[in-house]
Short mmCIF file of C-alpha atoms in Angstrom, two decimals:
data_model
loop_
_atom_site.label_atom_id
_atom_site.label_comp_id
_atom_site.label_asym_id
_atom_site.label_seq_id
_atom_site.Cartn_x
_atom_site.Cartn_y
_atom_site.Cartn_z
CA MET F 4 -0.13 0.34 0.39
CA GLU F 5 1.28 3.20 -0.37
CA THR F 6 1.83 5.61 2.60
CA ILE F 7 0.54 9.26 3.02
CA THR F 8 1.06 11.05 6.07
CA ILE F 9 -1.41 14.24 7.07
CA VAL F 10 0.28 16.12 8.98
CA GLY F 11 -2.93 18.65 10.61
CA GLY F 12 -6.34 17.12 12.14
CA GLY F 13 -8.55 19.97 11.58
CA ILE F 14 -11.26 20.46 9.00
CA ALA F 15 -9.08 19.83 5.91
CA GLY F 16 -6.97 16.99 7.15
CA LEU F 17 -9.88 14.92 8.57
CA ALA F 18 -11.76 15.27 5.28
CA LEU F 19 -8.78 14.03 3.38
CA ALA F 20 -8.84 10.82 5.42
CA ALA F 21 -11.94 10.23 5.21
CA ALA F 22 -12.28 10.52 1.27
CA LEU F 23 -8.98 8.81 0.54
CA ASP F 24 -9.01 4.96 -0.63
CA ALA F 25 -8.73 3.00 2.86
CA GLY F 26 -7.60 -0.22 0.20
CA ARG F 27 -4.91 1.91 -1.44
CA PHE F 28 -3.26 3.99 0.91
CA ASP F 29 -2.23 3.36 4.45
CA VAL F 30 -2.87 6.82 6.12
CA THR F 31 -1.34 8.42 9.41
CA VAL F 32 -3.01 11.64 10.69
CA TYR F 33 -0.92 13.91 13.21
CA GLU F 34 -2.93 16.07 15.30
CA LYS F 35 -1.21 18.41 18.25
CA ARG F 36 -4.30 18.67 20.00
CA PRO F 37 -5.72 15.61 21.86
CA GLU F 38 -9.39 16.33 21.87
CA LEU F 39 -11.35 17.91 19.20
CA PRO F 40 -12.55 21.25 20.30
CA GLY F 41 -15.90 22.01 22.21
CA VAL F 42 -16.16 25.70 21.37
CA GLY F 43 -15.92 27.34 17.72
CA ASN F 44 -17.36 29.72 15.55
CA ALA F 45 -20.35 29.19 12.78
CA LEU F 46 -19.35 28.05 9.21
CA GLY F 47 -21.37 28.44 6.73
CA MET F 48 -21.34 26.12 3.66
CA TRP F 49 -21.34 27.34 0.03
CA PRO F 50 -22.83 24.66 -2.37
CA ASN F 51 -19.43 23.77 -3.23
CA ALA F 52 -18.74 22.92 0.50
CA GLN F 53 -22.02 21.11 0.43
CA ARG F 54 -20.96 19.04 -2.67
CA ALA F 55 -18.00 17.78 -0.47
CA LEU F 56 -19.49 16.97 2.47
CA ALA F 57 -22.39 14.68 0.35
CA ARG F 58 -18.92 13.17 -1.25
CA LEU F 59 -18.09 12.36 2.48
CA GLY F 60 -21.30 11.07 3.33
CA ILE F 61 -21.95 13.61 6.01
CA LEU F 62 -24.49 16.38 3.81
CA ASP F 63 -27.63 15.14 5.87
CA GLN F 64 -26.31 14.76 9.43
CA ALA F 65 -24.39 18.08 8.97
CA ARG F 66 -28.30 19.74 7.90
CA VAL F 67 -29.55 18.21 10.89
CA VAL F 68 -27.54 20.00 13.57
CA SER F 69 -27.36 23.05 11.24
CA PRO F 70 -29.70 26.15 10.99
CA VAL F 71 -30.53 27.35 7.16
CA LEU F 72 -29.18 30.71 6.93
CA GLY F 73 -32.19 32.33 5.68
CA SER F 74 -32.13 36.19 5.01
CA GLY F 75 -29.44 38.45 6.06
CA SER F 76 -28.51 42.50 6.00
CA VAL F 77 -25.34 44.42 5.96
CA ARG F 78 -26.13 47.15 8.10
CA ASN F 79 -24.73 50.30 9.38
CA ALA F 80 -23.20 50.39 12.87
CA GLN F 81 -26.88 51.62 14.06
CA GLY F 82 -29.15 48.55 12.64
CA GLU F 83 -30.40 50.57 9.63
CA PRO F 84 -29.55 47.89 6.68
CA TRP F 85 -28.17 48.47 3.41
CA ILE F 86 -28.34 45.70 1.75
CA THR F 87 -30.52 42.41 2.33
CA VAL F 88 -29.18 39.14 0.78
CA ASP F 89 -30.81 35.79 0.54
CA ALA F 90 -28.44 32.69 1.31
CA GLY F 91 -30.92 30.18 -0.18
CA ASP F 92 -29.86 26.81 1.05
CA MET F 93 -26.91 27.66 2.69
CA PHE F 94 -26.81 26.63 6.54
CA GLY F 95 -24.36 27.26 9.52
CA ILE F 96 -22.38 24.53 11.25
CA SER F 97 -20.45 25.11 14.49
CA ARG F 98 -16.58 24.39 13.68
CA ALA F 99 -17.22 21.71 17.00
CA ASP F 100 -20.08 20.04 15.26
CA LEU F 101 -18.16 19.47 11.94
CA LEU F 102 -15.15 18.14 12.95
CA GLN F 103 -17.11 15.93 15.28
CA LEU F 104 -19.03 14.73 11.89
CA LEU F 105 -15.74 14.70 10.12
CA ASP F 106 -13.80 12.75 12.58
CA ALA F 107 -16.57 10.29 12.78
CA ALA F 108 -16.04 9.67 8.96
CA VAL F 109 -12.70 8.78 8.89
CA PRO F 110 -11.97 5.21 8.69
CA ALA F 111 -10.62 2.95 11.61
CA SER F 112 -7.54 1.79 9.62
CA VAL F 113 -6.61 5.44 9.70
CA HIS F 114 -3.69 5.92 12.19
CA ARG F 115 -3.81 8.70 14.78
CA ILE F 116 -1.08 9.93 16.66
CA THR F 117 -1.40 12.93 18.71
CA GLY F 118 1.83 15.26 18.81
CA GLN F 119 3.57 18.14 17.07
CA ILE F 120 5.47 17.64 13.52
CA ARG F 121 8.85 19.70 14.05
CA GLU F 122 10.21 18.26 11.01
CA LEU F 123 9.27 16.51 7.74
CA PRO F 124 8.88 12.80 8.48
CA THR F 125 11.73 10.87 6.29
CA ASP F 126 10.03 7.35 5.82
CA GLY F 127 9.16 7.61 1.88
CA ALA F 128 5.17 8.81 2.31
CA LEU F 129 3.44 11.71 0.69
CA VAL F 130 3.66 14.38 2.96
CA VAL F 131 0.15 16.45 2.94
CA GLY F 132 0.15 19.78 5.35
CA ALA F 133 -3.27 20.67 6.62
CA ASP F 134 -1.53 22.03 9.39
CA GLY F 135 -3.16 25.46 9.58
CA VAL F 136 -1.93 28.77 9.03
CA HIS F 137 1.29 28.20 10.73
CA SER F 138 2.09 25.08 8.95
CA VAL F 139 5.32 23.44 9.85
CA VAL F 140 5.06 21.43 6.51
CA ARG F 141 5.48 25.08 4.17
CA SER F 142 7.64 26.59 6.32
CA LYS F 143 10.29 23.29 5.89
CA ALA F 144 9.46 22.30 2.38
CA TRP F 145 8.95 25.94 1.07
CA GLY F 146 11.15 28.12 3.34
CA PRO F 147 10.49 30.69 5.87
CA GLY F 148 9.98 32.94 3.13
CA THR F 149 6.02 31.69 3.00
CA ASP F 150 5.72 32.31 6.61
CA ALA F 151 2.33 33.42 8.12
CA ARG F 152 1.44 37.39 7.67
CA LEU F 153 0.16 39.41 10.78
CA THR F 154 -2.79 41.47 10.10
CA PRO F 155 -3.81 44.28 12.26
CA TYR F 156 -6.92 42.66 12.78
CA LEU F 157 -8.41 40.66 16.05
CA ALA F 158 -11.37 38.37 15.60
CA LEU F 159 -13.47 37.79 18.97
CA ARG F 160 -16.16 34.98 18.19
CA GLY F 161 -19.06 33.55 21.15
CA THR F 162 -22.35 31.80 21.16
CA LEU F 163 -25.41 32.75 22.91
CA PRO F 164 -27.82 30.49 24.17
CA THR F 165 -30.67 32.98 23.18
CA PRO F 166 -31.71 33.04 19.53
CA VAL F 167 -30.84 36.18 17.28
CA ALA F 168 -34.17 37.87 15.66
CA PRO F 169 -34.90 37.71 12.53
CA ASP F 170 -34.56 41.60 11.58
CA GLU F 171 -31.17 41.45 13.20
CA VAL F 172 -29.33 38.96 11.57
CA GLY F 173 -26.28 40.21 9.58
CA GLU F 174 -23.04 42.01 9.79
CA TYR F 175 -23.31 45.48 11.03
CA TRP F 176 -19.91 47.80 9.53
CA GLY F 177 -19.07 50.91 11.48
CA ARG F 178 -15.54 52.82 11.41
CA GLY F 179 -12.73 50.25 11.67
CA ASP F 180 -14.93 47.51 12.72
CA LEU F 181 -17.76 44.99 12.17
CA PHE F 182 -19.99 42.83 14.04
CA GLY F 183 -22.05 39.76 12.57
CA MET F 184 -24.69 37.76 14.17
CA ALA F 185 -26.54 34.50 12.98
CA ALA F 186 -28.56 31.65 14.19
CA ALA F 187 -26.66 28.91 15.58
CA ARG F 188 -27.99 25.28 16.99
CA GLY F 189 -29.67 25.95 20.13
CA GLY F 190 -28.91 29.97 20.31
CA SER F 191 -26.90 32.11 18.32
CA PHE F 192 -23.78 32.99 17.20
CA TRP F 193 -21.28 35.86 16.83
CA TYR F 194 -18.21 37.59 15.81
CA ALA F 195 -16.91 41.10 15.91
CA SER F 196 -13.15 42.09 14.11
CA TYR F 197 -11.61 45.49 14.69
CA ARG F 198 -7.44 46.51 14.59
CA SER F 199 -6.11 45.77 17.73
CA GLY F 200 -2.43 45.42 18.77
CA LEU F 201 -3.29 42.80 21.54
CA GLY F 202 -0.99 39.47 21.32
CA PRO F 203 -0.45 37.81 19.15
CA TYR F 204 -0.57 35.61 21.26
CA GLY F 205 -2.27 34.24 24.79
CA ILE F 206 -4.89 37.07 24.05
CA ASP F 207 -6.35 37.37 27.42
CA VAL F 208 -9.89 36.72 26.85
CA PRO F 209 -12.19 38.48 29.91
CA LEU F 210 -9.74 41.56 28.79
CA VAL F 211 -10.18 41.79 25.28
CA LEU F 212 -15.01 40.87 25.92
CA GLU F 213 -14.86 44.11 28.39
CA GLN F 214 -12.87 46.44 25.61
CA ALA F 215 -15.40 45.32 22.86
CA ARG F 216 -18.13 46.15 25.12
CA GLU F 217 -16.42 49.85 25.48
CA ARG F 218 -15.53 49.89 21.27
CA TYR F 219 -19.45 48.68 20.75
CA ALA F 220 -21.25 50.98 23.07
CA GLY F 221 -22.63 53.29 20.79
CA HIS F 222 -23.58 50.30 18.03
CA ALA F 223 -26.67 48.87 17.86
CA PRO F 224 -29.00 47.45 20.54
CA SER F 225 -28.77 44.37 19.37
CA ILE F 226 -25.09 44.37 19.33
CA ARG F 227 -24.60 45.55 22.98
CA ARG F 228 -27.42 42.95 23.97
CA ALA F 229 -25.07 40.40 22.66
CA LEU F 230 -22.14 41.83 24.18
CA ALA F 231 -23.73 41.87 27.75
CA THR F 232 -24.74 38.33 27.65
CA ALA F 233 -21.46 37.07 26.15
CA THR F 234 -19.25 35.13 28.66
CA PRO F 235 -15.58 34.73 28.29
CA GLU F 236 -16.08 30.70 28.64
CA ALA F 237 -17.73 30.85 25.50
CA CYS F 238 -15.54 32.99 23.32
CA LEU F 239 -12.60 32.54 21.27
CA VAL F 240 -10.31 35.52 20.49
CA GLN F 241 -7.50 35.44 17.98
CA ARG F 242 -5.85 37.59 15.77
CA LEU F 243 -6.11 37.33 12.20
CA TRP F 244 -3.10 35.85 9.62
CA THR F 245 -3.00 34.97 6.49
CA VAL F 246 -0.62 33.24 4.29
CA PRO F 247 1.13 34.74 1.32
CA HIS F 248 0.31 33.66 -2.17
CA LEU F 249 2.31 30.76 -3.55
CA HIS F 250 3.45 29.74 -7.22
CA SER F 251 2.66 26.24 -5.84
CA TYR F 252 0.62 24.19 -3.60
CA VAL F 253 3.28 21.00 -4.50
CA ARG F 254 6.73 21.11 -3.57
CA GLY F 255 8.56 17.43 -4.50
CA ARG F 256 6.28 15.01 -2.38
CA ALA F 257 4.69 17.55 -0.56
CA VAL F 258 1.38 19.12 -0.80
CA LEU F 259 -0.87 21.70 0.96
CA ILE F 260 -3.98 22.02 1.57
CA GLY F 261 -6.13 24.05 3.94
CA ASP F 262 -5.11 26.91 5.42
CA ALA F 263 -1.57 25.96 5.45
CA ALA F 264 -2.29 26.63 1.62
CA HIS F 265 -4.35 29.89 1.62
CA ALA F 266 -5.27 30.97 4.78
CA MET F 267 -7.06 34.14 4.26
CA MET F 268 -9.15 36.85 5.73
CA PRO F 269 -12.55 35.52 6.87
CA THR F 270 -14.64 38.42 5.44
CA LEU F 271 -16.18 35.99 2.66
CA GLY F 272 -16.86 33.09 5.04
CA ARG F 273 -15.13 30.91 2.78
CA GLY F 274 -12.37 29.41 4.68
CA ALA F 275 -13.75 26.47 5.73
CA CYS F 276 -15.73 25.45 2.41
CA GLU F 277 -12.01 26.06 0.04
CA SER F 278 -10.54 23.30 2.88
CA LEU F 279 -13.33 21.02 2.38
CA VAL F 280 -13.31 21.11 -1.71
CA ASP F 281 -9.45 20.68 -1.27
CA ALA F 282 -9.46 17.53 0.62
CA VAL F 283 -12.29 15.81 -1.57
CA THR F 284 -10.68 17.21 -4.40
CA LEU F 285 -6.76 15.82 -3.74
CA ALA F 286 -8.73 12.50 -2.67
CA ASP F 287 -10.50 11.92 -5.42
CA LEU F 288 -7.36 12.71 -7.92
CA LEU F 289 -4.68 10.47 -5.57
CA ASN F 290 -7.70 7.51 -5.49
CA THR F 291 -7.64 7.78 -9.37
CA LEU F 292 -4.37 8.71 -10.90
CA PRO F 293 -0.87 8.52 -10.46
CA GLU F 294 0.98 10.62 -7.60
CA ASN F 295 2.69 12.76 -9.98
CA GLN F 296 -0.53 13.29 -12.08
CA ALA F 297 -2.49 13.55 -8.92
CA LEU F 298 -0.38 16.35 -7.38
CA ARG F 299 -0.06 17.99 -10.60
CA ALA F 300 -4.02 18.09 -11.37
CA PHE F 301 -4.63 19.64 -7.68
CA ASP F 302 -2.31 22.29 -8.15
CA ILE F 303 -3.99 23.25 -11.46
CA ARG F 304 -7.68 22.97 -10.18
CA ARG F 305 -7.38 24.38 -6.80
CA ARG F 306 -4.54 27.49 -6.61
CA LEU F 307 -5.86 29.52 -8.95
CA ARG F 308 -9.49 29.32 -7.82
CA THR F 309 -8.53 29.88 -4.06
CA ARG F 310 -6.31 32.65 -4.76
CA ALA F 311 -9.17 34.75 -6.59
CA VAL F 312 -11.33 33.95 -3.29
CA SER F 313 -8.35 35.08 -1.32
CA LEU F 314 -7.80 38.60 -3.11
CA ALA F 315 -11.93 39.04 -2.92
CA SER F 316 -12.02 38.23 0.81
CA SER F 317 -9.11 40.85 1.30
CA ALA F 318 -11.21 43.96 -0.83
CA LEU F 319 -14.10 42.76 1.33
CA GLY F 320 -12.13 43.18 4.24
CA ARG F 321 -11.06 46.21 3.14
CA VAL F 322 -14.67 47.81 2.68
CA ALA F 323 -16.21 46.42 5.51
CA LEU F 324 -13.30 47.45 8.17
CA ALA F 325 -12.83 50.80 6.18
CA ASP F 326 -11.52 53.18 8.85
CA ARG F 327 -11.01 56.84 7.12
CA GLY F 328 -12.78 55.92 3.98
CA GLN F 329 -16.03 55.07 6.16
CA PRO F 330 -17.71 57.86 5.54
CA LEU F 331 -17.54 57.79 1.85
CA ARG F 332 -18.39 53.85 1.81
CA ASP F 333 -21.43 54.49 4.02
CA ARG F 334 -22.77 57.55 1.90
CA LEU F 335 -22.53 55.25 -0.99
CA LEU F 336 -24.15 52.50 0.32
CA ASN F 337 -26.63 54.90 1.78
CA LEU F 338 -26.91 56.32 -2.03
CA ALA F 339 -27.74 52.83 -3.58
CA ARG F 340 -30.33 52.00 -0.56
CA ARG F 341 -32.49 54.63 -2.08
CA ARG F 342 -31.77 53.90 -5.43
CA ASN F 343 -32.72 50.36 -4.85
CA LYS F 344 -36.51 51.82 -2.85
CA ARG F 345 -36.90 53.97 -5.76
CA ALA F 346 -36.76 51.36 -8.36
CA ALA F 347 -38.39 48.65 -6.23
CA VAL F 348 -41.56 51.82 -5.38
CA GLY F 349 -41.30 52.19 -9.72
CA SER F 350 -41.82 48.77 -10.09
CA GLY F 351 -44.98 48.23 -8.71
CA ALA F 352 -46.44 51.37 -9.36
CA GLY F 353 -45.79 49.73 -13.42
CA ARG F 354 -47.45 46.80 -12.69
#
């Protein structure tokens, strides 16, 4: 049997381990965490991610534990809607629930090793770097010039046991900050992002939560209620990092997937989706083609696609988190809203 070593047991690594042909490959997954996380953010599952979940055989299970996102609005800081978007059949699954489903889908034949890899394995296996934004595989095989880049932004995320009102769902764009709310299983999910000099590691969650309450004190009542109810135990905080654009996701017998290959700003909500697609695409190619052909085809199919998504995420982040440009952004969005209202009125009058 051919051997594959997957470094990282997160979304990308578990999805790959679940999709590889167990009759052809001897697979080992290295994961530094001994347990799956119990707290995490909600992940919107776009159609491409839903197809990946269907390929893994867990789409129906994912739907059962996930509310449909429905419609939501992009709003100003006071909660007045600019644009309302219908999410169609998209649903939001918690990271913890998704990881549990992926973990259960991994065949029993896959070897699990708890521990942090500091050097690339030398046993002749194909090495897959699924080890996130601070990937050891990327650093060792691609070099230190590809190290993760720290953005100026902090992300604070949390869950609440109370549901969010339908007319409060969406994102609120302020001056240099954003806040979002969505439905979650058994309650609601919220997230905030803004510039911060804290960290980048060991950030104190209670301190950040208190700072967020002060920062958003003049924002919409729905935001203030969410932050007043939030508890540090149900929150996660981290600085945001990205990965520089790579000329290839393949180097020799090493390949990168997920955040190890293309960690991006979370403003489009596509990071987890692209990780799932990476995993099933690579697995299907390895299952059906010789290794060198499979790796070449994977790089062609996924690198330009994920680069485009990453660029779009960065562009949207600059708009959503605009600071000095916030007044102009708001005027343009207000103008677009008024034009849409006039067009809707005119359309109704012409019937």
